[in-house]
Amino acid sequence: MGWLWAIIVGLVLGLIAKAIIPGKQQIPLWLTVIFGILGSVVGNTVATWIGVNDTRGIDWTRHVLQLAGAVLIVWVGDMAWVAMRGGKQRA
């Protein structure tokens, strides 16, 4: 069940990150999910470092850090994807 939850969270975070980043991102959906999962892991790691990974109620700080991680990774990943593909647009 943990992997399924990670995929769902990765999809949601990746799609929100793509909506926040200006312009059109060219990464496919499967890569969006992977980048969202990585962003979640980065956000959880930072939350643990600053001591806000487990609080009473909803962990808003941790969720914001997860989203920030997803935005950063989707943004950098999209640039890398475009560079690897030679800057070609999909038809």
Short mmCIF file of C-alpha atoms in Angstrom, two decimals:
data_model
loop_
_atom_site.label_atom_id
_atom_site.label_comp_id
_atom_site.label_asym_id
_atom_site.label_seq_id
_atom_site.Cartn_x
_atom_site.Cartn_y
_atom_site.Cartn_z
CA MET A 1 0.00 0.00 0.00
CA GLY A 2 2.97 2.31 0.60
CA TRP A 3 4.03 2.30 -3.05
CA LEU A 4 0.51 3.00 -4.24
CA TRP A 5 0.25 5.95 -1.87
CA ALA A 6 3.66 7.23 -3.04
CA ILE A 7 2.51 7.09 -6.67
CA ILE A 8 -0.73 8.93 -5.89
CA VAL A 9 1.08 11.64 -3.91
CA GLY A 10 3.73 11.89 -6.63
CA LEU A 11 1.07 12.34 -9.30
CA VAL A 12 -0.75 15.03 -7.33
CA LEU A 13 2.44 16.92 -6.39
CA GLY A 14 3.84 16.63 -9.91
CA LEU A 15 0.66 17.96 -11.52
CA ILE A 16 0.42 20.84 -9.04
CA ALA A 17 4.09 21.64 -9.66
CA LYS A 18 3.49 21.68 -13.43
CA ALA A 19 0.57 24.06 -12.88
CA ILE A 20 2.69 26.41 -10.76
CA ILE A 21 5.65 26.57 -13.16
CA PRO A 22 5.00 29.12 -15.92
CA GLY A 23 4.94 27.89 -19.49
CA LYS A 24 4.38 24.41 -20.86
CA GLN A 25 6.47 21.57 -19.56
CA GLN A 26 7.38 18.83 -22.02
CA ILE A 27 7.95 15.94 -19.61
CA PRO A 28 5.61 12.95 -19.94
CA LEU A 29 3.14 11.97 -17.22
CA TRP A 30 5.21 9.03 -15.97
CA LEU A 31 8.19 11.36 -15.41
CA THR A 32 5.91 13.88 -13.69
CA VAL A 33 4.93 11.17 -11.20
CA ILE A 34 8.57 10.22 -10.57
CA PHE A 35 9.56 13.86 -10.08
CA GLY A 36 6.60 14.35 -7.74
CA ILE A 37 7.70 11.35 -5.66
CA LEU A 38 11.26 12.71 -5.54
CA GLY A 39 9.93 16.13 -4.51
CA SER A 40 7.98 14.50 -1.71
CA VAL A 41 11.10 12.71 -0.48
CA VAL A 42 13.13 15.93 -0.63
CA GLY A 43 10.40 17.83 1.25
CA ASN A 44 10.18 15.14 3.94
CA THR A 45 13.97 15.17 4.34
CA VAL A 46 14.08 18.95 4.76
CA ALA A 47 11.15 18.80 7.19
CA THR A 48 13.03 16.23 9.25
CA TRP A 49 16.18 18.38 9.25
CA ILE A 50 14.33 21.41 10.58
CA GLY A 51 12.22 19.37 13.00
CA VAL A 52 8.72 19.83 11.58
CA ASN A 53 8.16 16.41 10.01
CA ASP A 54 5.68 15.24 12.65
CA THR A 55 3.39 17.74 14.33
CA ARG A 56 -0.12 17.63 15.73
CA GLY A 57 -2.86 17.95 13.16
CA ILE A 58 -2.06 18.59 9.53
CA ASP A 59 1.65 19.02 8.79
CA TRP A 60 1.26 22.13 6.63
CA THR A 61 4.96 23.00 6.74
CA ARG A 62 5.93 19.52 5.59
CA HIS A 63 3.38 19.63 2.77
CA VAL A 64 4.61 23.03 1.59
CA LEU A 65 8.20 21.73 1.63
CA GLN A 66 7.11 18.67 -0.38
CA LEU A 67 5.45 20.91 -2.95
CA ALA A 68 8.50 23.19 -3.11
CA GLY A 69 10.69 20.13 -3.67
CA ALA A 70 8.37 18.91 -6.43
CA VAL A 71 8.36 22.33 -8.14
CA LEU A 72 12.15 22.47 -8.06
CA ILE A 73 12.61 18.92 -9.35
CA VAL A 74 9.95 19.23 -12.07
CA TRP A 75 11.48 22.52 -13.22
CA VAL A 76 15.04 21.16 -13.35
CA GLY A 77 13.86 17.82 -14.74
CA ASP A 78 11.93 19.51 -17.53
CA MET A 79 14.99 21.51 -18.53
CA ALA A 80 17.08 18.31 -18.53
CA TRP A 81 14.39 16.47 -20.55
CA VAL A 82 14.33 19.22 -23.18
CA ALA A 83 18.13 19.30 -23.33
CA MET A 84 18.30 15.51 -23.76
CA ARG A 85 15.64 15.55 -26.45
CA GLY A 86 17.46 18.32 -28.33
CA GLY A 87 14.79 20.95 -27.65
CA LYS A 88 12.35 19.22 -30.01
CA GLN A 89 8.65 19.92 -29.50
CA ARG A 90 6.12 17.10 -29.59
CA ALA A 91 3.71 17.25 -32.49
#
